[in-house]
CSV table of C-alpha atoms in Angstrom, one decimal:
chain,number,residue,atom,x,y,z
A,28,MET,CA,23.5,44.0,19.6
A,29,GLN,CA,24.7,46.0,17.2
A,30,THR,CA,26.8,48.6,18.0
A,31,ARG,CA,27.1,52.1,15.8
A,32,ASN,CA,30.4,54.1,16.1
A,33,ALA,CA,30.4,56.9,13.2
A,34,ILE,CA,27.3,59.1,12.2
A,35,SER,CA,27.3,58.4,9.0
A,36,GLN,CA,25.5,54.8,9.3
A,37,LEU,CA,22.9,56.8,10.9
A,38,ASP,CA,19.9,55.8,8.5
A,39,MET,CA,17.7,58.1,10.7
A,40,LEU,CA,20.0,61.4,9.7
A,41,THR,CA,19.4,63.6,6.1
A,42,PRO,CA,23.1,63.3,4.5
A,43,ALA,CA,22.9,66.9,5.4
A,44,GLU,CA,23.0,66.4,8.9
A,45,LYS,CA,25.7,63.7,8.6
A,46,ALA,CA,27.6,66.1,7.2
A,47,ALA,CA,26.9,68.8,9.5
A,48,LEU,CA,27.9,65.9,12.8
A,49,ALA,CA,30.5,64.7,10.7
A,50,ALA,CA,33.7,67.8,11.8
A,51,VAL,CA,30.9,67.3,15.6
A,52,THR,CA,32.6,63.6,15.6
A,53,ASP,CA,35.5,64.1,14.9
A,54,ARG,CA,36.2,66.3,18.1
A,55,TYR,CA,34.1,63.8,20.5
A,56,THR,CA,33.5,60.4,20.5
A,57,PHE,CA,30.0,59.4,18.9
A,58,ARG,CA,28.6,55.6,20.5
A,59,VAL,CA,25.3,55.0,20.7
A,60,ASN,CA,23.5,51.2,20.4
A,61,GLU,CA,20.6,50.2,18.6
A,62,TYR,CA,18.5,49.2,21.8
A,63,TYR,CA,18.6,53.3,22.7
A,64,LEU,CA,18.4,54.6,19.0
A,65,GLY,CA,15.2,53.2,18.7
A,66,LEU,CA,13.6,54.8,22.0
A,67,ILE,CA,14.2,58.3,19.9
A,68,ASN,CA,11.3,59.9,18.3
A,69,TRP,CA,13.4,60.7,14.7
A,70,ALA,CA,9.7,62.9,13.9
A,71,ASP,CA,11.4,65.7,16.3
A,72,ARG,CA,14.5,67.5,15.8
A,73,ASN,CA,14.2,67.8,19.8
A,74,ASP,CA,13.9,64.6,21.3
A,75,PRO,CA,15.0,64.5,24.9
A,76,ILE,CA,16.4,61.1,23.6
A,77,ARG,CA,17.6,62.5,21.2
A,78,ARG,CA,19.4,65.5,22.1
A,79,ILE,CA,21.4,62.8,25.5
A,80,VAL,CA,23.6,60.5,22.5
A,81,ILE,CA,22.8,62.2,19.0
A,82,PRO,CA,25.7,65.2,18.4
A,83,SER,CA,24.8,68.4,17.7
A,84,GLU,CA,26.7,70.8,16.1
A,85,THR,CA,26.2,73.3,19.7
A,86,GLU,CA,28.8,70.7,21.0
A,87,LEU,CA,31.5,73.3,18.4
A,88,THR,CA,30.4,76.4,20.8
A,89,GLU,CA,33.7,77.6,22.1
A,90,TYR,CA,32.4,76.8,26.4
A,91,GLY,CA,34.3,75.7,28.9
A,92,ASN,CA,37.1,72.7,29.5
A,93,LEU,CA,37.8,69.1,29.2
A,94,ASP,CA,38.2,68.9,33.2
A,95,PRO,CA,36.6,72.5,35.2
A,96,SER,CA,36.7,70.0,38.1
A,97,ARG,CA,39.9,69.4,38.3
A,98,GLU,CA,39.7,65.8,39.0
A,99,ALA,CA,44.0,65.5,37.5
A,100,GLU,CA,44.9,67.1,40.4
A,101,ASN,CA,42.8,63.5,42.7
A,102,TYR,CA,45.3,60.5,41.6
A,103,VAL,CA,47.4,59.5,44.0
A,104,VAL,CA,48.0,56.5,41.3
A,105,PRO,CA,47.5,55.7,37.9
A,106,GLY,CA,44.1,54.5,38.2
A,107,CYS,CA,42.9,56.2,41.5
A,108,GLN,CA,41.5,59.8,43.0
A,109,HIS,CA,41.4,60.0,46.8
A,110,LYS,CA,39.7,63.4,46.7
A,111,TYR,CA,37.5,62.9,50.2
A,112,ARG,CA,38.6,61.0,53.1
A,113,GLN,CA,36.3,58.0,53.8
A,114,THR,CA,36.1,58.1,49.7
A,115,ALA,CA,38.7,56.2,46.4
A,116,LEU,CA,37.8,56.4,42.8
A,117,LEU,CA,38.8,53.4,40.9
A,118,LEU,CA,38.1,54.6,36.8
A,119,VAL,CA,38.5,50.9,35.6
A,120,SER,CA,36.8,51.8,32.0
A,121,ASN,CA,37.0,53.7,29.7
A,122,ARG,CA,34.1,52.8,27.9
A,123,CYS,CA,30.1,52.7,28.1
A,124,ASP,CA,27.4,51.5,25.5
A,125,ALA,CA,26.8,55.1,24.2
A,126,TYR,CA,28.2,58.4,25.1
A,127,CYS,CA,26.1,60.9,26.9
A,128,ARG,CA,26.6,64.0,24.5
A,129,PHE,CA,27.3,65.6,27.8
A,130,CYS,CA,29.5,64.1,29.3
A,131,PHE,CA,31.7,65.6,32.1
A,132,ARG,CA,34.5,62.8,31.3
A,133,LYS,CA,34.4,62.9,28.2
A,134,ARG,CA,38.7,64.2,27.7
A,135,LEU,CA,38.8,60.1,28.7
A,136,PHE,CA,37.4,58.8,25.4
A,137,GLN,CA,39.8,60.4,23.4
A,138,PRO,CA,41.9,58.7,21.8
A,139,HIS,CA,45.0,57.5,24.2
A,140,PRO,CA,43.0,58.2,27.6
A,141,SER,CA,45.5,58.2,29.9
A,142,GLU,CA,43.5,58.0,33.6
A,143,THR,CA,42.1,54.6,33.3
A,144,THR,CA,43.6,51.6,33.7
A,145,LEU,CA,43.2,47.5,33.0
A,146,ASP,CA,45.8,47.0,35.8
A,147,ILE,CA,44.2,47.8,39.7
A,148,SER,CA,46.6,46.8,41.8
A,149,ALA,CA,48.7,50.2,42.4
A,150,GLY,CA,44.9,51.4,43.3
A,151,ILE,CA,44.4,48.8,45.4
A,152,ALA,CA,47.4,48.3,47.0
A,153,TYR,CA,47.3,52.6,48.1
A,154,ILE,CA,43.2,51.4,49.4
A,155,THR,CA,44.2,48.5,51.1
A,156,ALA,CA,47.1,51.2,52.9
A,157,HIS,CA,44.6,53.9,53.8
A,158,PRO,CA,42.1,52.3,56.6
A,159,GLU,CA,39.6,55.3,56.3
A,160,ILE,CA,38.9,54.6,53.0
A,161,THR,CA,36.0,53.1,54.0
A,162,ASN,CA,34.0,53.6,50.5
A,163,VAL,CA,34.9,52.8,46.5
A,164,LEU,CA,33.2,54.2,43.8
A,165,LEU,CA,33.9,52.0,40.2
A,166,THR,CA,33.4,54.6,37.8
A,167,GLY,CA,34.8,55.7,34.1
A,168,GLY,CA,33.4,55.1,31.7
A,169,ASP,CA,31.1,52.5,33.0
A,170,PRO,CA,32.1,50.2,35.3
A,171,LEU,CA,29.3,47.5,33.5
A,172,VAL,CA,30.5,47.1,30.2
A,173,LEU,CA,34.1,45.1,32.1
A,174,SER,CA,33.5,41.8,32.0
A,175,THR,CA,31.6,39.7,34.5
A,176,ARG,CA,34.8,38.4,35.1
A,177,ARG,CA,36.7,41.1,35.5
A,178,LEU,CA,33.9,42.3,37.5
A,179,ALA,CA,34.3,39.8,39.7
A,180,GLU,CA,37.7,40.5,40.1
A,181,ILE,CA,38.3,44.0,41.1
A,182,LEU,CA,35.0,43.3,43.8
A,183,GLY,CA,36.9,39.9,45.1
A,184,ALA,CA,39.7,42.4,45.6
A,185,LEU,CA,37.6,45.5,47.4
A,186,ARG,CA,36.1,43.3,49.6
A,187,ALA,CA,39.4,41.5,50.7
A,188,ILE,CA,40.5,44.7,52.1
A,189,PRO,CA,38.5,45.4,55.7
A,190,HIS,CA,37.5,48.6,56.2
A,191,VAL,CA,35.9,48.9,52.7
A,192,ARG,CA,32.6,48.5,53.7
A,193,ILE,CA,30.6,50.4,51.0
A,194,ILE,CA,31.5,49.3,47.3
A,195,ARG,CA,29.5,51.7,45.0
A,196,LEU,CA,29.1,51.1,40.7
A,197,GLY,CA,28.6,54.6,38.9
A,198,THR,CA,26.3,53.3,36.0
A,199,LYS,CA,24.4,54.2,33.0
A,200,THR,CA,24.3,50.5,31.6
A,201,LEU,CA,20.1,49.7,32.8
A,202,ALA,CA,19.2,52.8,31.0
A,203,PHE,CA,21.3,52.7,27.8
A,204,HIS,CA,21.7,48.9,27.7
A,205,PRO,CA,19.6,46.7,30.3
A,206,PHE,CA,20.1,44.0,28.8
A,207,ARG,CA,23.3,43.8,30.7
A,208,ILE,CA,21.7,42.5,33.1
A,209,LEU,CA,18.6,40.9,32.0
A,210,ASP,CA,20.8,38.5,29.9
A,211,ASP,CA,23.6,37.6,32.4
A,212,PRO,CA,22.3,35.7,34.7
A,213,HIS,CA,26.3,35.2,36.1
A,214,LEU,CA,26.7,39.7,36.7
A,215,LEU,CA,23.6,39.6,39.1
A,216,ALA,CA,25.4,36.3,41.0
A,217,VAL,CA,28.0,38.9,41.4
A,218,LEU,CA,27.2,41.5,42.4
A,219,SER,CA,24.8,39.1,45.0
A,220,GLN,CA,28.1,37.0,45.8
A,221,HIS,CA,29.4,40.9,46.6
A,222,SER,CA,27.0,41.7,48.4
A,223,ARG,CA,26.5,41.2,51.7
A,224,PRO,CA,24.2,43.1,54.8
A,225,ASP,CA,27.1,44.4,57.1
A,226,GLY,CA,28.3,45.9,53.6
A,227,ARG,CA,26.0,46.5,50.2
A,228,ILE,CA,26.7,46.7,46.3
A,229,HIS,CA,24.9,50.0,46.1
A,230,LEU,CA,24.4,50.8,41.8
A,231,MET,CA,24.2,55.0,41.5
A,232,ILE,CA,22.5,54.3,38.5
A,233,HIS,CA,21.3,57.1,36.2
A,234,PHE,CA,18.5,58.4,34.3
A,235,ASP,CA,17.6,61.3,32.0
A,236,HIS,CA,14.2,61.2,31.0
A,237,PRO,CA,11.2,59.1,32.2
A,238,ARG,CA,11.3,57.6,28.7
A,239,GLU,CA,14.1,55.8,29.5
A,240,LEU,CA,11.7,53.7,32.5
A,241,THR,CA,11.7,51.2,30.2
A,242,THR,CA,9.7,47.6,30.9
A,243,GLU,CA,13.1,46.2,30.4
A,244,ALA,CA,14.9,48.9,32.2
A,245,ARG,CA,12.5,48.7,34.9
A,246,ARG,CA,12.9,44.8,34.9
A,247,ALA,CA,16.6,45.0,35.3
A,248,ILE,CA,15.9,47.6,38.5
A,249,GLU,CA,14.0,45.1,39.9
A,250,ALA,CA,16.7,42.5,38.8
A,251,VAL,CA,19.7,44.6,40.5
A,252,GLN,CA,18.1,44.7,43.4
A,253,GLN,CA,16.6,41.0,44.2
A,254,ALA,CA,20.2,40.8,44.0
A,255,GLY,CA,20.4,42.4,47.1
A,256,CYS,CA,22.4,46.2,45.7
A,257,THR,CA,21.2,48.7,46.6
A,258,VAL,CA,19.7,51.3,44.2
A,259,VAL,CA,20.0,54.5,44.2
A,260,HIS,CA,19.4,57.4,41.1
A,261,GLN,CA,21.7,60.7,40.6
A,262,CYS,CA,21.5,62.9,37.1
A,263,PRO,CA,22.9,66.0,35.8
A,264,LEU,CA,19.7,68.8,34.6
A,265,LEU,CA,20.3,68.9,31.1
A,266,ARG,CA,18.9,72.1,29.7
A,267,GLY,CA,15.9,70.3,26.6
A,268,VAL,CA,16.0,67.1,28.5
A,269,ASN,CA,14.6,66.5,31.8
A,270,ASP,CA,14.6,70.6,32.7
A,271,CYS,CA,10.9,70.7,32.7
A,272,PRO,CA,9.7,70.0,36.7
A,273,GLU,CA,7.0,68.0,35.0
A,274,VAL,CA,8.7,65.7,33.9
A,275,LEU,CA,11.4,65.8,36.1
A,276,ALA,CA,8.7,65.6,38.3
A,277,GLU,CA,8.0,62.0,36.9
A,278,LEU,CA,11.4,61.1,36.4
A,279,LEU,CA,12.5,61.1,40.8
A,280,GLY,CA,8.7,59.8,40.9
A,281,GLU,CA,8.6,56.2,39.0
A,282,LEU,CA,12.4,56.0,40.4
A,283,ALA,CA,10.6,56.3,43.7
A,284,ALA,CA,7.3,54.1,42.9
A,285,LEU,CA,9.9,51.8,42.4
A,286,GLY,CA,11.9,51.4,45.2
A,287,VAL,CA,15.7,54.1,44.2
A,288,SER,CA,15.9,56.7,45.8
A,289,PRO,CA,17.0,59.6,43.9
A,290,TYR,CA,20.3,61.3,45.6
A,291,TYR,CA,22.4,63.6,44.0
A,292,LEU,CA,20.8,66.1,40.9
A,293,PHE,CA,23.8,67.3,38.9
A,294,GLN,CA,24.6,71.1,38.0
A,295,ASN,CA,26.3,70.5,34.2
A,296,ARG,CA,29.9,71.1,35.2
A,297,PRO,CA,30.5,74.0,32.6
A,298,VAL,CA,32.2,71.4,30.4
A,299,ALA,CA,33.9,71.3,26.8
A,300,GLY,CA,31.7,70.5,23.9
A,301,ASN,CA,28.3,71.1,26.7
A,302,ALA,CA,27.5,74.6,26.4
A,303,GLY,CA,23.8,74.1,24.5
A,304,PHE,CA,22.5,71.6,28.5
A,305,VAL,CA,23.4,74.3,30.1
A,306,VAL,CA,20.7,75.1,33.1
A,307,PRO,CA,21.1,78.5,35.2
A,308,LEU,CA,21.8,78.4,38.5
A,309,ALA,CA,18.5,80.6,39.5
A,310,GLU,CA,16.2,78.2,36.3
A,311,GLY,CA,17.5,74.9,37.7
A,312,TYR,CA,16.6,76.1,41.8
A,313,ARG,CA,13.8,76.9,40.5
A,314,ILE,CA,12.4,73.6,38.1
A,315,ILE,CA,14.2,71.5,41.3
A,316,GLU,CA,11.8,73.1,43.9
A,317,SER,CA,8.8,72.5,41.6
A,318,ALA,CA,10.0,69.2,40.8
A,319,LYS,CA,10.4,68.3,44.2
A,320,ALA,CA,6.7,69.5,44.9
A,321,GLY,CA,5.0,67.6,42.9
A,322,VAL,CA,6.4,64.2,44.3
A,323,SER,CA,6.5,62.5,47.6
A,324,GLY,CA,8.3,62.9,50.5
A,325,LEU,CA,10.7,59.8,49.7
A,326,ALA,CA,11.1,61.9,46.2
A,327,LYS,CA,12.1,65.0,47.1
A,328,ARG,CA,15.8,63.9,49.2
A,329,VAL,CA,17.1,64.5,45.9
A,330,ARG,CA,20.2,66.9,46.7
A,331,TYR,CA,21.5,69.8,43.9
A,332,VAL,CA,24.5,70.1,44.4
A,333,MET,CA,27.7,71.1,41.6
A,334,SER,CA,31.2,68.6,41.6
A,335,HIS,CA,33.2,71.6,41.8
A,336,ALA,CA,37.6,71.2,42.2
A,337,THR,CA,36.7,72.5,45.9
A,338,GLY,CA,34.6,70.5,47.2
A,339,LYS,CA,30.5,68.9,46.0
A,340,VAL,CA,28.5,72.1,47.0
A,341,GLU,CA,25.1,71.4,47.7
A,342,VAL,CA,22.1,74.7,46.4
A,343,LEU,CA,20.4,75.0,49.6
A,344,ALA,CA,18.5,78.0,48.4
A,345,VAL,CA,18.0,81.1,46.5
A,346,SER,CA,15.9,84.0,47.0
A,347,GLY,CA,15.8,87.2,45.1
A,348,ASP,CA,19.4,88.1,43.8
A,349,GLN,CA,21.2,86.0,46.6
A,350,ILE,CA,21.9,82.0,46.8
A,351,TYR,CA,22.7,79.6,49.7
A,352,LEU,CA,25.2,77.4,49.7
A,353,LYS,CA,26.7,74.6,51.8
A,354,TYR,CA,29.7,72.7,51.2
A,355,HIS,CA,28.3,68.9,51.3
A,356,GLN,CA,32.0,67.1,50.9
A,357,ALA,CA,34.8,69.1,50.7
A,358,ARG,CA,38.5,68.9,49.7
A,359,ASN,CA,39.9,70.6,52.4
A,360,PRO,CA,37.8,68.8,55.7
A,361,ALA,CA,37.9,72.7,57.1
A,362,ASP,CA,35.6,73.6,54.9
A,363,ALA,CA,32.9,70.6,56.1
A,364,GLY,CA,30.0,72.0,56.2
A,365,ARG,CA,31.0,75.9,55.5
A,366,LEU,CA,27.2,77.2,54.5
A,367,ILE,CA,28.1,80.6,51.9
A,368,GLN,CA,25.6,82.7,51.2
A,369,SER,CA,26.7,85.1,48.2
A,370,LEU,CA,24.6,87.3,45.3
A,371,LEU,CA,24.2,85.4,42.4
A,372,PRO,CA,24.5,87.2,38.8
A,373,PRO,CA,22.0,86.6,36.1
A,374,GLY,CA,23.1,83.4,34.4
A,375,ALA,CA,25.3,82.7,36.8
A,376,ALA,CA,25.6,78.1,35.9
A,377,TRP,CA,28.9,77.3,37.8
A,378,LEU,CA,30.1,78.5,41.4
A,379,ASP,CA,33.2,80.0,40.0
A,380,ASP,CA,30.5,82.9,37.9
A,381,LEU,CA,29.4,83.3,41.9
A,382,PRO,CA,32.1,87.0,42.9
A,383,GLY,CA,34.7,85.6,45.0
A,384,PHE,CA,34.8,82.3,43.6
A,385,SER,CA,37.1,80.5,41.9
A,386,SER,CA,37.9,76.9,41.0
A,387,ASN,CA,41.8,77.8,42.1
A,388,ARG,CA,40.8,79.3,45.4
A,389,GLN,CA,38.4,79.6,48.6
A,390,PRO,CA,35.8,82.1,48.8
A,391,LEU,CA,37.2,85.3,49.5
A,392,ASP,CA,36.3,87.4,52.2
A,393,GLN,CA,33.8,89.3,51.2
A,394,VAL,CA,31.3,86.4,50.4
A,395,GLN,CA,29.1,86.4,53.8
A,396,GLU,CA,29.9,83.0,54.9
A,397,GLY,CA,28.8,80.3,58.0
A,398,ARG,CA,29.5,77.2,59.7
A,399,ALA,CA,26.7,74.3,59.5
A,400,GLY,CA,25.8,74.0,63.0
């Protein structure tokens, strides 16, 4: 499958569009493949699939920074993050089959990335020495762009660590390039080998819109399920892609029907270049609750969360000008389960937009708070 890495090669765009978008691709890397290009309705400039991968001049709007969740602080050895007690992240790749324009780790795709490493020996040694780590997430980038041989080596090294029970792979490959699954029986055999009854391989798949659930994508989902993997879904809430309750309900409902558990709906982080995708928290809550009203209980299990520097914060409710939050995960273990009620200013789209919050400190005393019982 041919991969296009220059906006100038896209025959679907006019010369004026290519010229205008060159400044965007000079700042943020562009990558897409023929399969995914074929899903775009080129007659619609606002096509949601187009918005996912085709650059926009709004990316040049000054907004956020490249590491708003301060992941740089979580590295314990090269390529390995350890933010939450039981979970370690191994950043094993700085590539994806295509690049989402809203990616929260687009810094990895800049020239000379420093956070990923091909040599994971230091990460494996760290995890081995920390028995509190019971699950490991392979991420990046997308781990499924690695060769099957390399992926087998990584999975084998992790399976040799007795206290690592769960291995997760964060991937959008099933949406971007399902043939990676369908055309490689050895990959399925590797996944099957390392997904065992007492410690499953969990694929955290990423679909943003129902139109990504093509016949090929559905077959790929079925194939990894038959290989013994537990498949769950997570994606961000995105302006112009899935910020319609009916669209979101269709996505969640279709995934649930395929046996894929909806897991997280992420609030888009304030990442540089992402201004055009932002949905304010109050609106996001209304959209998600409206979507959940139109699906079965299986699809209602999704959680609306922010991956903040201080932890994973779940949006429990919005009522009037008040927002109710809970630390689903916390950098500081003492904050686990912490309940927070705060004023919700108009247009607030991140925890730092709430009165008394900052990514540089815990909530201040003026914020009303409680403890989950």
